[in-house]
Amino acid sequence: MSIRPIDVARTDGGPQWVEAVATPEGVEVWWDEPRPHEGGRRCVVRRLPDGSRADVLPPGWNARNRLIEYGGRSWRPLPGGGLVFTNWSDQRLHRLDAPGSPDETAQPVALTPEGPARYGDLYLPPGRDEVWAVRETDDVRDLVAVPLDGGPVRVVARTHHFLMNPRLSPDGARIAWIGWNHPDMPWDGTELCVASLSPDGVAGPHQVVAGGPEESVAQAEWRDADSLYAVTDPTGWWNVHVVHLDGSPSRNLTPMELEFGAAAWKPGLTCLAPAGEHLVVVYGTADHRRLGVLDPATGGLREIGGEEHTYWASTVSAAGGRAAAVGATPYTPLEVTLVDLATGGHEVVSAPKPLPDRALLPTPEAVTIEGVHAHLYPPAGVAGPAPYAIFVHGGPTGNTPVVLDLEIAYFTSRGIGVAVVNYGGSTGYGRAYRERLRHRWGVVDVQDCAKVARGLVQLGRADAARIAIRGGSAGGWTTVAALVHSDVFAGGVAHYAITDPESWAAETHDFESRYLDGLVGPLPETRQRYTDRSPLLNAARASGPCLMLHGLEDAIVDVSQAERFTAELDKHGKQWALLTFAGEQHGWRREETIVAALEAELAFYGLIFDLETPGVPPLTLKGRA
């Protein structure tokens, strides 16, 4: 037996934002989840204290936004069971009131006008009948307040090119937020800002209380009216600090080489949630991410995530003595879990997903090969050296955790091993490991993937002639860069890949338009690096065939990156295939796309590894064999 592609599609993705709400009856839990079978929309779900679950969003509504293109926190529950959210199709803020009776179906009402503005990182300031959000209009961002009755939008603050994390102080007198400017990315350097709030709800002049050019504040929450908890990394690790507004020194509550924060690809991520006199925290490394309770008074840290969980996502909320979080194991998918803060008891509250037989799932092994972190997933039913695919995560400032991934199991159940590489530049191992990639993107990542591939051969696990590389976005870049700058790989599969860094920097969206200053170097001073490392300009050196897959609505990496690269491969007599998908952006969300992409990738491996791939449509490579 093997994992079916439809199995992968129906467990793809997971809950993204969670919120716990205390009520007289107990704790409610809210979250949003992907619906690949409903066109890829994200639906907000509410679970009541009695255990019942219900979709909050009516069919056809999609709680997503395009803030910095990757999207920010997209919804918040309102008192009484209502919801404020951003809708994908129009990018406007909407309010959805709770229905008056079980038979009634409420419909959302727009709170913001039509136009080019996008909203994200939603926050409900206590005591104010409005929602705060980051508004993005033609690459200009500000913090705005939107009345819940639909009145005029008010600008609260406009300071940096990028903004996130608006928070109102407990006494209502101050506002805090995080900002940064080009060329920094939020994991390079950000500033935690505090300003007084005028009676009409506008921020006054701000002071920077933490952060700077080489310090990344990832999240901040008010401790009291005069201090904040800040997740920041002056030590090289995202630790929890107390930041005082009177100018006295900050205090590190978690002075350890573990990450209590995450890269802010989506404004609104939370690795810390106040819970009375304690804090609920998500922490660890990319190999094992834990859930715990931190006592700020003593620095004591108590794990409540359970031994079986290997990963907790960067979203956590606490209310009524419980925490709502999203956890996973190597054998269970991302699930919304309610955790009792006193006892550590767990209750999974999201609906169960159909899972294949446990015997079909590989057991991962975390390894380090020549200083490179990787997770190995052995192939089923193969003795001796096997074909392997090196999986490369996107970002590149990101990582792949140890969780159930049926995409991996789809291949291992068919006799193809998978090695997931958290190459130099990945998050989860401290700033120094991230900085290994600085100015060396296309070099260190390629070398690290090659090291893992050669290490698998030396260990007798992989067949040197049958190793492929694959990845998406920045992982797609590493895939095609490895094909042209190494001789290790028999072929590559690149999902929505960057293939030419200089043209991508000129044509991509604002958030990442200066990303390459740190990854490669500033232009025009370092143009030769861009030329030397460009897969497009070095396509003649490809060590094997390449399958490229791309969404036609991708605003982050335009499909022309794939088209130009395959044209160069064809020009130089290299084998290739290009599949494009209408209605898809940067990543696959529709069930039919996930299935088609998986089947095409398997067919590709069949061709380059000389394997039979029954049950999937044949793939034809263009160019000379």
XYZ file of C-alpha atoms in Angstrom, residues 181-436:
256
model
C 12.850 49.778 7.348
C 14.596 48.658 4.181
C 17.051 47.036 3.693
C 16.458 45.093 6.927
C 14.180 42.093 7.131
C 12.312 41.642 10.425
C 14.749 38.920 11.555
C 17.691 41.288 10.916
C 16.709 44.351 12.920
C 13.466 45.852 14.215
C 12.509 48.524 16.736
C 10.025 48.213 19.587
C 8.285 51.571 19.810
C 6.110 53.114 22.514
C 4.090 56.329 22.320
C 1.382 58.027 24.343
C -2.134 57.765 22.947
C -4.120 60.996 22.687
C -7.788 61.193 23.754
C -8.802 60.930 20.095
C -6.751 57.747 19.666
C -3.681 58.993 17.816
C -0.113 58.094 18.798
C 2.212 60.895 19.823
C 5.985 60.983 19.238
C 7.453 57.549 19.889
C 10.516 56.285 21.699
C 12.440 53.146 20.777
C 12.677 50.947 23.875
C 14.299 47.825 22.386
C 15.792 46.543 19.171
C 17.974 48.203 16.596
C 19.973 47.496 13.424
C 21.295 44.130 14.667
C 18.562 43.142 17.116
C 15.246 41.611 16.087
C 12.212 42.142 18.301
C 9.768 39.485 17.147
C 6.848 40.106 19.533
C 5.891 42.352 22.440
C 3.105 42.241 25.028
C 2.410 44.634 27.874
C 3.491 43.426 31.336
C 1.951 46.432 33.108
C 1.507 50.113 32.342
C 5.254 50.749 32.601
C 6.916 47.658 31.104
C 6.596 45.088 28.351
C 7.558 41.517 27.655
C 9.606 41.462 24.463
C 10.848 38.484 22.466
C 14.164 39.792 21.178
C 17.676 38.548 20.401
C 20.536 40.745 21.689
C 22.246 37.507 22.788
C 21.830 35.870 19.386
C 18.769 33.892 20.520
C 15.142 35.044 20.625
C 14.628 35.103 24.397
C 11.904 36.675 26.554
C 12.954 39.992 28.098
C 11.295 42.503 30.405
C 11.690 45.996 28.937
C 11.171 48.924 31.309
C 9.984 52.305 30.039
C 11.854 54.265 32.697
C 15.178 53.504 31.042
C 16.365 50.894 33.539
C 18.122 47.858 32.033
C 16.025 45.142 30.471
C 16.122 41.663 31.997
C 16.419 38.375 30.114
C 13.942 35.912 31.632
C 15.118 32.974 29.508
C 18.914 33.203 29.146
C 19.363 29.996 27.196
C 20.336 28.926 23.687
C 16.774 28.228 22.626
C 14.457 30.218 20.383
C 11.340 31.725 21.982
C 10.450 33.552 18.764
C 10.146 33.014 15.034
C 10.815 34.838 11.775
C 7.977 37.292 11.109
C 6.909 36.149 7.653
C 3.304 36.700 8.727
C 2.697 39.711 11.009
C 0.692 38.547 13.999
C 2.625 35.406 14.955
C 2.618 34.774 18.697
C 5.135 32.626 20.568
C 4.191 34.229 23.894
C 0.810 34.737 25.559
C 0.164 36.348 28.972
C -1.700 34.035 31.354
C -2.289 35.850 34.635
C 1.037 36.062 36.474
C 2.648 33.611 34.032
C 3.437 33.409 30.330
C 2.666 30.608 27.919
C 5.614 30.254 25.555
C 6.558 28.312 22.433
C 10.287 27.585 22.436
C 13.049 25.206 21.383
C 14.897 24.465 18.158
C 13.814 23.414 14.687
C 14.402 19.810 15.760
C 12.057 20.012 18.769
C 9.712 22.905 19.517
C 8.033 22.849 22.919
C 5.128 24.468 24.748
C 5.730 25.723 28.269
C 4.697 27.952 31.139
C 7.199 30.604 32.231
C 7.184 32.185 35.682
C 8.558 35.704 35.122
C 9.260 36.153 38.830
C 11.630 33.193 39.110
C 12.504 32.363 35.520
C 11.139 28.867 36.067
C 10.072 27.115 32.864
C 7.698 24.141 32.969
C 6.990 22.122 29.837
C 3.323 21.360 29.168
C 3.535 20.269 25.538
C 3.823 16.564 26.195
C 6.608 14.170 25.290
C 4.990 12.977 22.072
C 4.795 16.422 20.484
C 7.822 17.462 18.447
C 6.430 20.809 17.288
C 4.215 23.671 18.439
C 3.380 26.383 15.922
C 3.934 30.122 16.373
C 0.410 30.819 17.530
C -0.711 30.591 21.148
C -3.432 32.171 23.270
C -4.403 31.809 26.936
C -7.641 32.357 28.878
C -9.430 30.816 31.835
C -6.418 28.805 33.004
C -5.938 27.136 29.637
C -3.852 27.657 26.550
C -4.939 27.156 22.963
C -2.072 26.105 20.708
C -1.330 24.123 17.546
C 0.824 21.034 17.968
C 1.966 18.061 15.919
C 3.959 14.852 16.140
C 5.704 12.784 13.463
C 2.516 10.704 13.228
C -0.260 13.263 13.769
C -0.922 16.476 11.831
C -1.146 20.023 13.149
C -4.085 20.044 15.574
C -5.664 22.723 17.744
C -5.104 21.624 21.318
C -6.471 23.001 24.572
C -3.938 22.589 27.395
C -4.686 22.928 31.095
C -1.988 25.199 32.520
C -2.148 23.630 35.968
C -2.213 19.936 35.106
C -0.790 19.892 31.583
C -3.800 17.909 30.410
C -4.417 17.980 26.649
C -7.620 18.006 24.635
C -7.575 18.103 20.840
C -10.454 20.377 19.815
C -10.090 20.579 16.028
C -11.828 17.972 13.888
C -9.798 14.822 13.265
C -8.357 14.313 9.813
C -8.425 10.952 8.050
C -4.952 9.460 8.343
C -3.347 6.487 6.615
C -2.206 3.393 8.427
C 0.666 4.155 10.830
C 2.744 1.472 9.093
C 2.885 3.697 5.997
C 4.445 6.605 7.899
C 8.225 6.951 8.139
C 9.978 7.482 11.461
C 12.126 10.627 11.246
C 15.668 10.854 12.517
C 17.273 14.205 13.384
C 20.941 14.203 12.350
C 23.810 16.600 11.875
C 26.088 15.960 8.915
C 29.240 18.087 8.742
C 27.546 20.722 10.885
C 24.351 20.743 8.800
C 21.012 19.981 10.478
C 18.763 17.493 8.674
C 15.831 15.137 9.260
C 15.955 11.754 7.552
C 12.861 9.808 6.455
C 13.794 6.293 5.283
C 12.084 4.695 2.288
C 9.713 1.801 2.812
C 10.697 -1.647 1.621
C 14.150 -0.765 0.280
C 17.232 -2.605 1.507
C 20.611 -1.047 0.832
C 21.287 2.211 -1.008
C 17.993 3.784 -2.110
C 16.866 6.664 -4.287
C 16.563 9.845 -2.234
C 15.060 13.307 -2.622
C 16.667 16.197 -0.754
C 13.850 18.482 0.431
C 14.806 22.165 0.730
C 12.599 24.590 2.673
C 11.643 28.051 1.489
C 12.441 31.391 3.033
C 15.363 30.972 3.009
C 14.976 32.352 6.553
C 12.778 29.496 7.724
C 12.981 25.809 8.588
C 11.194 22.501 8.263
C 10.106 21.031 11.620
C 9.663 17.386 12.581
C 5.933 16.863 12.016
C 3.677 14.522 10.099
C 4.003 15.480 6.457
C 2.071 13.228 4.125
C 3.855 14.809 1.183
C 7.035 13.190 2.495
C 5.202 9.939 3.259
C 3.774 9.933 -0.276
C 7.311 9.392 -1.570
C 8.733 7.216 1.215
C 5.790 4.830 0.899
C 6.886 4.329 -2.724
C 10.497 3.513 -1.914
C 11.988 7.019 -2.257
C 13.795 8.272 0.846
C 13.583 11.911 1.886
C 16.189 14.051 3.641
C 14.932 17.434 4.836
C 17.832 19.879 5.103
C 17.795 22.862 7.456
C 20.806 24.437 5.770
C 22.866 27.346 7.034
C 20.507 30.336 7.097
C 17.649 28.382 8.671
C 15.819 29.578 11.741
C 15.543 27.608 14.959
C 19.264 27.395 15.723
C 20.103 30.980 16.725
C 21.282 34.043 14.828
C 24.799 32.734 14.161
C 23.421 29.786 12.180
C 21.066 32.141 10.301
C 23.965 34.453 9.497
C 25.910 31.636 7.815
